[in-house]
Structure formats: structure tokens, C-alpha cells
CSV table of C-alpha atoms in Angstrom, one decimal:
chain,number,residue,atom,x,y,z
A,153,UNK,CA,0.0,0.0,0.0
A,154,UNK,CA,1.1,3.6,-0.7
A,155,UNK,CA,2.5,4.5,2.8
A,156,UNK,CA,2.1,8.2,2.1
A,157,UNK,CA,-1.6,7.6,1.4
A,158,UNK,CA,-2.0,5.6,4.5
A,159,UNK,CA,-0.5,8.4,6.6
A,160,UNK,CA,-2.9,10.9,4.9
A,161,UNK,CA,-5.9,8.6,5.6
A,162,UNK,CA,-4.8,8.4,9.3
A,163,UNK,CA,-4.6,12.2,9.5
A,164,UNK,CA,-8.0,12.7,7.9
A,165,UNK,CA,-9.7,10.2,10.1
A,166,UNK,CA,-7.6,11.1,13.2
A,167,UNK,CA,-6.4,7.6,13.6
A,168,UNK,CA,-3.0,6.5,14.9
A,169,UNK,CA,-2.4,3.9,12.3
A,170,UNK,CA,0.7,1.9,12.4
A,171,UNK,CA,1.8,2.1,8.7
A,172,UNK,CA,4.4,-0.5,9.1
A,173,UNK,CA,1.8,-3.1,10.0
A,174,UNK,CA,-0.4,-2.8,6.9
A,175,UNK,CA,-1.1,-6.3,5.6
A,176,UNK,CA,-2.6,-7.1,2.2
A,177,UNK,CA,-5.6,-9.5,2.4
A,178,UNK,CA,-7.7,-11.2,-0.3
A,179,UNK,CA,-10.5,-9.3,-2.0
A,180,UNK,CA,-13.9,-10.9,-2.8
A,181,UNK,CA,-15.1,-12.5,-6.0
A,182,UNK,CA,-13.9,-10.5,-9.0
A,183,UNK,CA,-10.8,-9.3,-7.2
A,184,UNK,CA,-11.1,-5.7,-8.4
A,185,UNK,CA,-10.5,-3.9,-5.1
A,186,UNK,CA,-7.3,-4.0,-3.1
A,187,UNK,CA,-7.8,-4.8,0.6
A,188,UNK,CA,-5.7,-4.2,3.7
A,189,UNK,CA,-5.7,-4.9,7.4
A,190,UNK,CA,-4.2,-2.1,9.4
A,191,UNK,CA,-3.7,-1.7,13.1
A,192,UNK,CA,-3.6,1.4,15.4
A,193,UNK,CA,-2.6,1.5,19.0
A,194,UNK,CA,-6.0,0.2,20.2
A,195,UNK,CA,-8.0,-0.8,17.2
A,196,UNK,CA,-7.8,-2.7,13.8
A,197,UNK,CA,-9.3,-1.4,10.6
A,198,UNK,CA,-10.1,-2.7,7.1
A,199,UNK,CA,-9.1,-0.5,4.2
A,200,UNK,CA,-10.6,-1.0,0.8
A,201,UNK,CA,-8.7,0.6,-2.1
A,202,UNK,CA,-11.3,0.8,-4.8
A,203,UNK,CA,-10.7,-0.9,-8.1
A,204,UNK,CA,-8.0,0.8,-10.1
A,205,UNK,CA,-10.3,0.7,-13.1
A,206,UNK,CA,-12.7,3.0,-11.4
A,207,UNK,CA,-12.6,6.6,-12.6
A,208,UNK,CA,-12.4,8.5,-9.4
A,209,UNK,CA,-12.7,11.8,-11.2
A,210,UNK,CA,-16.2,10.9,-12.2
A,211,UNK,CA,-18.4,12.4,-9.6
A,212,UNK,CA,-21.2,9.9,-10.2
A,213,UNK,CA,-19.0,7.0,-9.4
A,214,UNK,CA,-18.0,8.5,-6.0
A,215,UNK,CA,-21.6,9.6,-5.3
A,216,UNK,CA,-22.7,6.1,-5.7
A,217,UNK,CA,-20.2,4.8,-3.1
A,218,UNK,CA,-21.2,7.6,-0.8
A,219,UNK,CA,-24.9,6.8,-1.1
A,220,UNK,CA,-24.3,3.0,-0.5
A,221,UNK,CA,-22.3,3.7,2.6
A,222,UNK,CA,-24.9,6.1,4.0
A,223,UNK,CA,-27.7,3.6,3.4
A,224,UNK,CA,-25.6,0.9,5.2
A,225,UNK,CA,-25.2,3.3,8.1
A,226,UNK,CA,-28.9,4.0,8.2
A,227,UNK,CA,-29.7,0.2,8.3
A,228,UNK,CA,-27.2,-0.2,11.1
A,229,UNK,CA,-29.1,2.5,13.1
A,230,UNK,CA,-32.3,0.4,12.7
A,231,UNK,CA,-30.8,-2.8,14.1
A,232,UNK,CA,-29.4,-4.5,11.0
A,233,UNK,CA,-25.9,-5.8,11.6
A,234,UNK,CA,-24.5,-3.7,8.8
A,235,UNK,CA,-20.8,-2.7,8.6
A,236,UNK,CA,-20.5,0.8,7.1
A,237,UNK,CA,-17.4,2.9,6.3
A,238,UNK,CA,-16.1,5.4,8.9
A,239,UNK,CA,-17.4,8.8,8.0
A,240,UNK,CA,-15.5,12.1,8.2
A,241,UNK,CA,-17.5,15.4,7.7
A,242,UNK,CA,-20.4,13.2,6.4
A,243,UNK,CA,-18.2,11.7,3.7
A,244,UNK,CA,-16.9,8.1,3.5
A,245,UNK,CA,-14.8,8.0,0.3
A,246,UNK,CA,-11.2,9.4,0.7
A,247,UNK,CA,-9.7,10.4,-2.7
A,248,UNK,CA,-5.9,10.7,-2.9
A,249,UNK,CA,-4.5,11.4,-6.3
A,250,UNK,CA,-6.1,8.8,-8.6
A,251,UNK,CA,-7.0,6.4,-5.8
A,252,UNK,CA,-10.2,6.1,-3.7
A,253,UNK,CA,-10.3,4.5,-0.2
A,254,UNK,CA,-12.9,3.4,2.2
A,255,UNK,CA,-12.0,2.6,5.9
A,256,UNK,CA,-14.1,0.3,8.1
A,257,UNK,CA,-13.8,-1.0,11.6
A,258,UNK,CA,-12.3,-4.5,11.5
A,259,UNK,CA,-14.8,-7.3,12.2
A,260,UNK,CA,-13.2,-10.4,13.7
A,261,UNK,CA,-14.7,-13.6,12.4
A,262,UNK,CA,-14.9,-15.5,9.1
A,263,UNK,CA,-17.0,-16.0,6.0
A,264,UNK,CA,-18.4,-19.5,5.3
A,265,UNK,CA,-17.7,-21.9,2.5
A,266,UNK,CA,-20.7,-23.8,1.0
A,267,UNK,CA,-20.1,-26.9,3.0
A,268,UNK,CA,-19.9,-24.9,6.3
A,269,UNK,CA,-23.4,-23.4,6.0
A,270,UNK,CA,-25.9,-24.9,8.4
A,271,UNK,CA,-29.7,-24.6,8.6
A,272,UNK,CA,-29.1,-22.3,11.6
A,273,UNK,CA,-27.1,-19.9,9.4
A,274,UNK,CA,-29.7,-19.9,6.7
A,275,UNK,CA,-32.5,-19.2,9.2
A,276,UNK,CA,-30.6,-16.3,10.7
A,277,UNK,CA,-30.1,-14.8,7.2
A,278,UNK,CA,-33.8,-15.2,6.6
A,279,UNK,CA,-34.5,-13.2,9.8
A,280,UNK,CA,-32.2,-10.4,8.8
A,281,UNK,CA,-33.5,-10.3,5.2
A,282,UNK,CA,-37.1,-10.1,6.4
A,283,UNK,CA,-36.2,-7.3,8.7
A,284,UNK,CA,-34.4,-5.4,5.9
A,285,UNK,CA,-37.4,-5.8,3.6
A,286,UNK,CA,-39.9,-4.8,6.2
A,287,UNK,CA,-37.9,-1.6,7.1
A,288,UNK,CA,-38.5,-0.6,3.5
A,289,UNK,CA,-36.0,2.3,3.9
A,290,UNK,CA,-36.9,5.5,2.1
A,291,UNK,CA,-34.0,6.5,-0.2
A,292,UNK,CA,-35.5,8.9,-2.9
A,293,UNK,CA,-32.1,9.3,-4.5
A,294,UNK,CA,-31.9,5.6,-5.4
A,295,UNK,CA,-33.9,4.7,-8.5
A,296,UNK,CA,-35.3,1.3,-9.2
A,297,UNK,CA,-32.7,0.6,-11.9
A,298,UNK,CA,-32.8,-2.7,-13.8
A,299,UNK,CA,-29.9,-3.5,-16.1
A,300,UNK,CA,-31.1,-4.7,-19.4
A,301,UNK,CA,-29.0,-5.9,-22.4
A,302,UNK,CA,-30.2,-6.5,-25.9
A,303,UNK,CA,-29.5,-9.8,-27.5
A,304,UNK,CA,-27.5,-7.8,-30.2
A,305,UNK,CA,-25.2,-6.4,-27.4
A,306,UNK,CA,-24.7,-9.8,-26.0
A,307,UNK,CA,-23.7,-11.3,-29.4
A,308,UNK,CA,-21.3,-8.4,-29.9
A,309,UNK,CA,-19.7,-9.1,-26.5
A,310,UNK,CA,-19.3,-12.8,-27.3
A,311,UNK,CA,-17.7,-12.0,-30.6
A,312,UNK,CA,-15.2,-9.7,-29.0
A,313,UNK,CA,-13.4,-12.5,-27.3
A,314,UNK,CA,-10.3,-13.6,-29.3
A,315,UNK,CA,-10.1,-17.2,-30.4
A,316,UNK,CA,-6.9,-17.3,-28.5
A,317,UNK,CA,-8.7,-17.0,-25.2
A,318,UNK,CA,-9.7,-20.5,-23.9
A,319,UNK,CA,-13.2,-19.5,-23.0
A,320,UNK,CA,-14.1,-18.2,-26.5
A,321,UNK,CA,-15.3,-21.5,-27.9
A,322,UNK,CA,-17.3,-22.3,-24.8
A,323,UNK,CA,-19.1,-19.0,-25.0
A,324,UNK,CA,-19.9,-19.3,-28.7
A,325,UNK,CA,-21.1,-22.9,-28.2
A,326,UNK,CA,-23.5,-21.6,-25.5
A,327,UNK,CA,-24.7,-18.5,-27.3
A,328,UNK,CA,-28.2,-19.9,-27.8
A,329,UNK,CA,-28.6,-20.7,-24.1
A,330,UNK,CA,-27.2,-17.3,-23.1
A,331,UNK,CA,-29.8,-15.5,-25.4
A,332,UNK,CA,-32.5,-17.7,-24.0
A,333,UNK,CA,-31.5,-16.7,-20.5
A,334,UNK,CA,-31.7,-13.1,-21.5
A,335,UNK,CA,-35.1,-13.5,-23.1
A,336,UNK,CA,-36.4,-15.2,-19.9
A,337,UNK,CA,-35.1,-12.3,-17.8
A,338,UNK,CA,-36.7,-9.6,-20.1
A,339,UNK,CA,-40.0,-11.4,-19.7
A,340,UNK,CA,-39.8,-11.0,-15.9
A,341,UNK,CA,-38.9,-7.3,-15.7
A,342,UNK,CA,-42.4,-5.8,-15.7
A,343,UNK,CA,-43.5,-8.1,-12.9
A,344,UNK,CA,-40.3,-7.5,-10.8
A,345,UNK,CA,-40.9,-3.7,-11.0
A,346,UNK,CA,-44.3,-4.0,-9.4
A,347,UNK,CA,-42.8,-4.1,-5.9
A,348,UNK,CA,-39.4,-3.0,-4.8
A,349,UNK,CA,-37.6,-2.3,-1.5
A,350,UNK,CA,-34.1,-0.9,-0.7
A,351,UNK,CA,-31.9,-3.8,0.1
A,352,UNK,CA,-28.3,-5.1,0.3
A,353,UNK,CA,-28.6,-6.7,-3.2
A,354,UNK,CA,-25.8,-9.2,-2.7
A,355,UNK,CA,-26.4,-11.2,0.5
A,356,UNK,CA,-24.1,-14.1,-0.4
A,357,UNK,CA,-21.8,-16.0,2.0
A,358,UNK,CA,-18.7,-14.0,0.9
A,359,UNK,CA,-20.4,-10.8,2.1
A,360,UNK,CA,-21.3,-12.0,5.6
A,361,UNK,CA,-18.8,-12.3,8.5
A,362,UNK,CA,-19.7,-14.7,11.3
A,363,UNK,CA,-18.5,-14.5,14.9
A,364,UNK,CA,-20.7,-17.4,15.8
A,365,UNK,CA,-23.8,-19.0,14.2
A,366,UNK,CA,-26.2,-16.4,15.5
A,367,UNK,CA,-23.9,-13.3,15.1
A,368,UNK,CA,-23.5,-12.3,11.5
A,369,UNK,CA,-22.2,-9.0,10.1
A,370,UNK,CA,-23.2,-7.8,6.6
A,371,UNK,CA,-20.4,-6.2,4.7
A,372,UNK,CA,-19.8,-4.9,1.2
A,373,UNK,CA,-23.0,-2.8,0.6
A,374,UNK,CA,-21.9,-1.4,-2.8
A,375,UNK,CA,-24.6,-3.4,-4.6
A,376,UNK,CA,-27.4,-1.7,-2.7
A,377,UNK,CA,-30.5,-1.3,-4.9
A,378,UNK,CA,-34.3,-1.1,-5.1
A,379,UNK,CA,-35.1,-4.8,-5.7
A,380,UNK,CA,-38.1,-7.0,-5.8
A,381,UNK,CA,-38.1,-8.7,-2.4
A,382,UNK,CA,-39.4,-12.0,-3.7
A,383,UNK,CA,-36.6,-12.1,-6.2
A,384,UNK,CA,-34.0,-11.3,-3.5
A,385,UNK,CA,-35.2,-13.8,-0.9
A,386,UNK,CA,-35.4,-16.7,-3.4
A,387,UNK,CA,-31.9,-15.8,-4.7
A,388,UNK,CA,-30.6,-15.7,-1.1
A,389,UNK,CA,-32.3,-19.1,-0.4
A,390,UNK,CA,-30.3,-20.6,-3.2
A,391,UNK,CA,-27.1,-19.0,-1.9
A,392,UNK,CA,-27.6,-20.1,1.7
A,393,UNK,CA,-29.8,-23.2,1.3
A,394,UNK,CA,-29.2,-24.6,-2.2
A,395,UNK,CA,-30.5,-27.8,-3.6
A,396,UNK,CA,-30.3,-31.3,-2.3
A,397,UNK,CA,-27.4,-32.8,-4.3
A,398,UNK,CA,-29.0,-36.2,-4.7
A,399,UNK,CA,-32.5,-35.2,-5.7
A,400,UNK,CA,-32.1,-31.7,-7.1
A,401,UNK,CA,-35.0,-30.7,-4.9
A,402,UNK,CA,-35.0,-27.8,-2.4
A,403,UNK,CA,-32.7,-28.6,0.6
A,404,UNK,CA,-34.1,-28.6,4.1
A,405,UNK,CA,-32.1,-25.4,4.7
A,406,UNK,CA,-33.7,-23.7,1.7
A,407,UNK,CA,-37.2,-24.7,3.0
A,408,UNK,CA,-36.4,-23.5,6.5
A,409,UNK,CA,-35.0,-20.2,5.3
A,410,UNK,CA,-38.1,-19.6,3.1
A,411,UNK,CA,-40.6,-20.5,5.7
A,412,UNK,CA,-38.8,-18.4,8.3
A,413,UNK,CA,-38.9,-15.4,6.0
A,414,UNK,CA,-42.6,-15.8,5.3
A,415,UNK,CA,-43.4,-16.5,8.9
A,416,UNK,CA,-41.8,-13.2,10.0
A,417,UNK,CA,-44.0,-11.3,7.5
A,418,UNK,CA,-41.4,-11.0,4.7
A,419,UNK,CA,-43.1,-9.5,1.7
A,420,UNK,CA,-43.0,-12.5,-0.6
A,421,UNK,CA,-45.6,-12.3,-3.4
A,422,UNK,CA,-46.8,-15.7,-4.7
A,423,UNK,CA,-47.5,-14.2,-8.2
A,424,UNK,CA,-43.9,-13.0,-8.4
A,425,UNK,CA,-42.2,-16.4,-7.9
A,426,UNK,CA,-41.8,-17.2,-11.6
A,427,UNK,CA,-40.5,-13.8,-12.3
A,428,UNK,CA,-38.1,-14.1,-9.4
A,429,UNK,CA,-36.6,-17.3,-10.7
A,430,UNK,CA,-36.3,-15.7,-14.2
A,431,UNK,CA,-34.8,-12.7,-12.5
A,432,UNK,CA,-31.8,-14.8,-11.5
A,433,UNK,CA,-30.9,-14.9,-15.2
A,434,UNK,CA,-30.5,-11.1,-15.0
A,435,UNK,CA,-27.8,-11.4,-12.4
A,436,UNK,CA,-26.1,-14.1,-14.4
A,437,UNK,CA,-26.2,-12.0,-17.6
A,438,UNK,CA,-24.8,-8.9,-15.9
A,439,UNK,CA,-22.0,-10.9,-14.2
A,440,UNK,CA,-21.2,-12.8,-17.5
A,441,UNK,CA,-20.9,-9.5,-19.5
A,442,UNK,CA,-18.8,-7.9,-16.7
A,443,UNK,CA,-16.3,-10.8,-16.8
A,444,UNK,CA,-16.3,-10.9,-20.6
A,445,UNK,CA,-15.2,-7.3,-20.5
A,446,UNK,CA,-12.5,-8.1,-18.0
A,447,UNK,CA,-11.2,-11.0,-20.2
A,448,UNK,CA,-11.1,-8.6,-23.2
A,449,UNK,CA,-9.4,-5.7,-21.4
A,450,UNK,CA,-7.4,-7.1,-18.6
A,451,UNK,CA,-3.7,-7.6,-18.9
A,452,UNK,CA,-3.3,-9.3,-15.5
A,453,UNK,CA,-3.2,-13.1,-16.0
A,454,UNK,CA,-4.6,-13.7,-12.5
A,455,UNK,CA,-7.5,-11.4,-12.9
A,456,UNK,CA,-8.2,-12.8,-16.4
A,457,UNK,CA,-8.2,-16.3,-15.1
A,458,UNK,CA,-10.5,-15.4,-12.3
A,459,UNK,CA,-12.9,-13.8,-14.8
A,460,UNK,CA,-12.8,-17.0,-17.0
A,461,UNK,CA,-13.7,-19.1,-14.0
A,462,UNK,CA,-16.6,-16.8,-13.1
A,463,UNK,CA,-17.9,-17.1,-16.7
A,464,UNK,CA,-17.8,-20.9,-16.5
A,465,UNK,CA,-19.7,-20.7,-13.2
A,466,UNK,CA,-22.4,-18.5,-14.8
A,467,UNK,CA,-22.9,-20.9,-17.7
A,468,UNK,CA,-23.2,-23.9,-15.4
A,469,UNK,CA,-25.7,-22.1,-13.1
A,470,UNK,CA,-27.8,-20.9,-16.1
A,471,UNK,CA,-27.9,-24.4,-17.6
A,472,UNK,CA,-28.9,-25.9,-14.2
A,473,UNK,CA,-31.7,-23.3,-13.6
A,474,UNK,CA,-33.2,-23.8,-17.1
A,475,UNK,CA,-33.3,-27.6,-16.5
A,476,UNK,CA,-34.8,-27.4,-13.0
A,477,UNK,CA,-37.1,-24.3,-13.4
A,478,UNK,CA,-40.5,-26.3,-13.4
A,479,UNK,CA,-39.5,-28.3,-10.4
A,480,UNK,CA,-38.2,-25.3,-8.5
A,481,UNK,CA,-41.3,-23.2,-9.3
A,482,UNK,CA,-43.6,-25.9,-8.0
A,483,UNK,CA,-41.5,-26.5,-4.9
A,484,UNK,CA,-41.2,-22.9,-3.9
A,485,UNK,CA,-44.9,-22.2,-4.6
A,486,UNK,CA,-45.8,-25.0,-2.3
A,487,UNK,CA,-44.5,-23.0,0.7
A,488,UNK,CA,-46.4,-19.8,0.0
């Protein structure tokens, strides 16, 4: 880390950071941000250096991060275990030269791998998600934005990948499936817009730190959005409950998470279940195109390889969802 920047951050936030003890730690999926663990005399902090590809001179980019951190702070005030950036003069983002930083209090604990998630974890996430949705935070500045991509744009993106890139053949062989996924998503949008709430937007295991099974902390609020709550809770149930590996039916954790959410008054709408499932293709398409752009533009072999692996994961998930859609729709509907 730029030691001079670290000293300037410490001065701005009035922290006695020990610059010699700054330790680089892994970033989340995608690997764009640079992350650091830094200690002071009494406390420990997490510093996120925003993706070098981000244009910090673009006021809209910075305003988006400021808005997300302010929303996380407001959720924390209402009892959600949200970790928000330290604020200075009502601002969270610190811009130094062409770099932007966010500083957070360090949360001791761990994220969970898929095989470490229990029904108890899933139930706790259902409780928090129901609470977030029922708060229905009022944030007029945040519009209900849904990213849509035309089939023509997707085809252009697929054609950009050089034949020399290993994933190019796989992408072109799966073009029909990708366009089918996009069509299914487009068919769901009008229904998903009928009800939206301000929410985290990315409540996946890598964004939750656990101190124990009933003590989670939600981090990384930069995907905050107005989102259909039925879509988010079903997506979260897949992330925390998943399917039974043997039968491809809903796992017991999925069922317990869904029934807990509904039992607490979570605003799941039965008529939105089909659209919520098809809405998952939208997340896949966005992530797919993002990683295709990285493969095309990125010089770093490590980051390019990460992007290729994410593309493969998107394709596998899309194929599985298409195959299981009727079974999943019927199973989820049964609990509402």
C-alpha cells in the first residue's frame, strides 16, 4: 500500500495507524478492489482501495459509493448488523491522487464456505432479510434501476473474445442458451418492477462475516439497490440453502429459510415467484458480461483467469436453472 496515502488517511480520520503493520488481504469475487488490514494503538481497521479501473474523477462514481455507505449506516441504526465505512465530515470516500479508499472498523470472524453453512445460518439470514425488507428504507435518490441488455449487445460481446482465449469456444457454443436466459429475464422485468424495496442486493456468503452462528455482520454494501423482495429472498435461499445434491429438490435449509422469512412477514408475493426465478438470469447475464469485458481488457493473468472461472460458473448455473425451473417453481410455490 502507498505508505504516504496511509498516513494521509490516518490524518483525515484522526487515527494513529501503524503504517508498518499494513497487511494485504484477499478481495472478494472478481478481485477488483485491493484490501488491507491495518492496526492502530488500540483498534484494527479494514481499508478498501477501490478498483484501479474506477474513474475517481467521475463524480457519479463517487456519489454512488457515498450513497451506498450512507444507506448501510442507516440500516445499522435500525438494528441491521451492517458494517459501514467510517465517516468524516459526512463523507466516506477518501480520494488521494487517482485512488479512492474506504475505511471500516475491523470485524473479527470468518466467512463461510458452501459446506460450512448450516440450517441455523440460513434461518438467521432469513430473519435479517425479512427485517431489511420490512424496514423498506426510504431513499429517494436511489432509483429502481434494472440493467437490461439486448441480444445484439450480448452477441457483440461474445464476438469480442479472441479465439486465442480458452473460454471463447465455450461462450460461442453456449450462445443460444445465453440468449434464452436473456429473453427469460426480459419477460420477468415488468412483474419485478411492481414491488421493490431498498436492500443489500448481494447477500451471499462471501459478504457475511460470522463471529458465531447467531452473530453475522453484513459487509460490502456497494450493490445496494431497489429490488423486488421476492426475487432477493429466493436468490438468497439458493445462496444459503441450495438444492439437495441427490434429488435436485430444495434442501431442508432452503425450505427452513423460506418458511422463516414468510413467517416473519417478509413481503414475498406468490404471483412473483416465476419472475423471481427468471430474474436470476439477469444477475447471471450482468456478471457474465462484466467478466467478458475483463477478459477482453485485462492484462493481469490472475484477474483474467478469475474472470474466466466466473464465466464458467455463470454458464453452469444458467444451464442448471433452465433444466430445473419447473421443479423449483412448483416446490417454492408449495411453501407460500
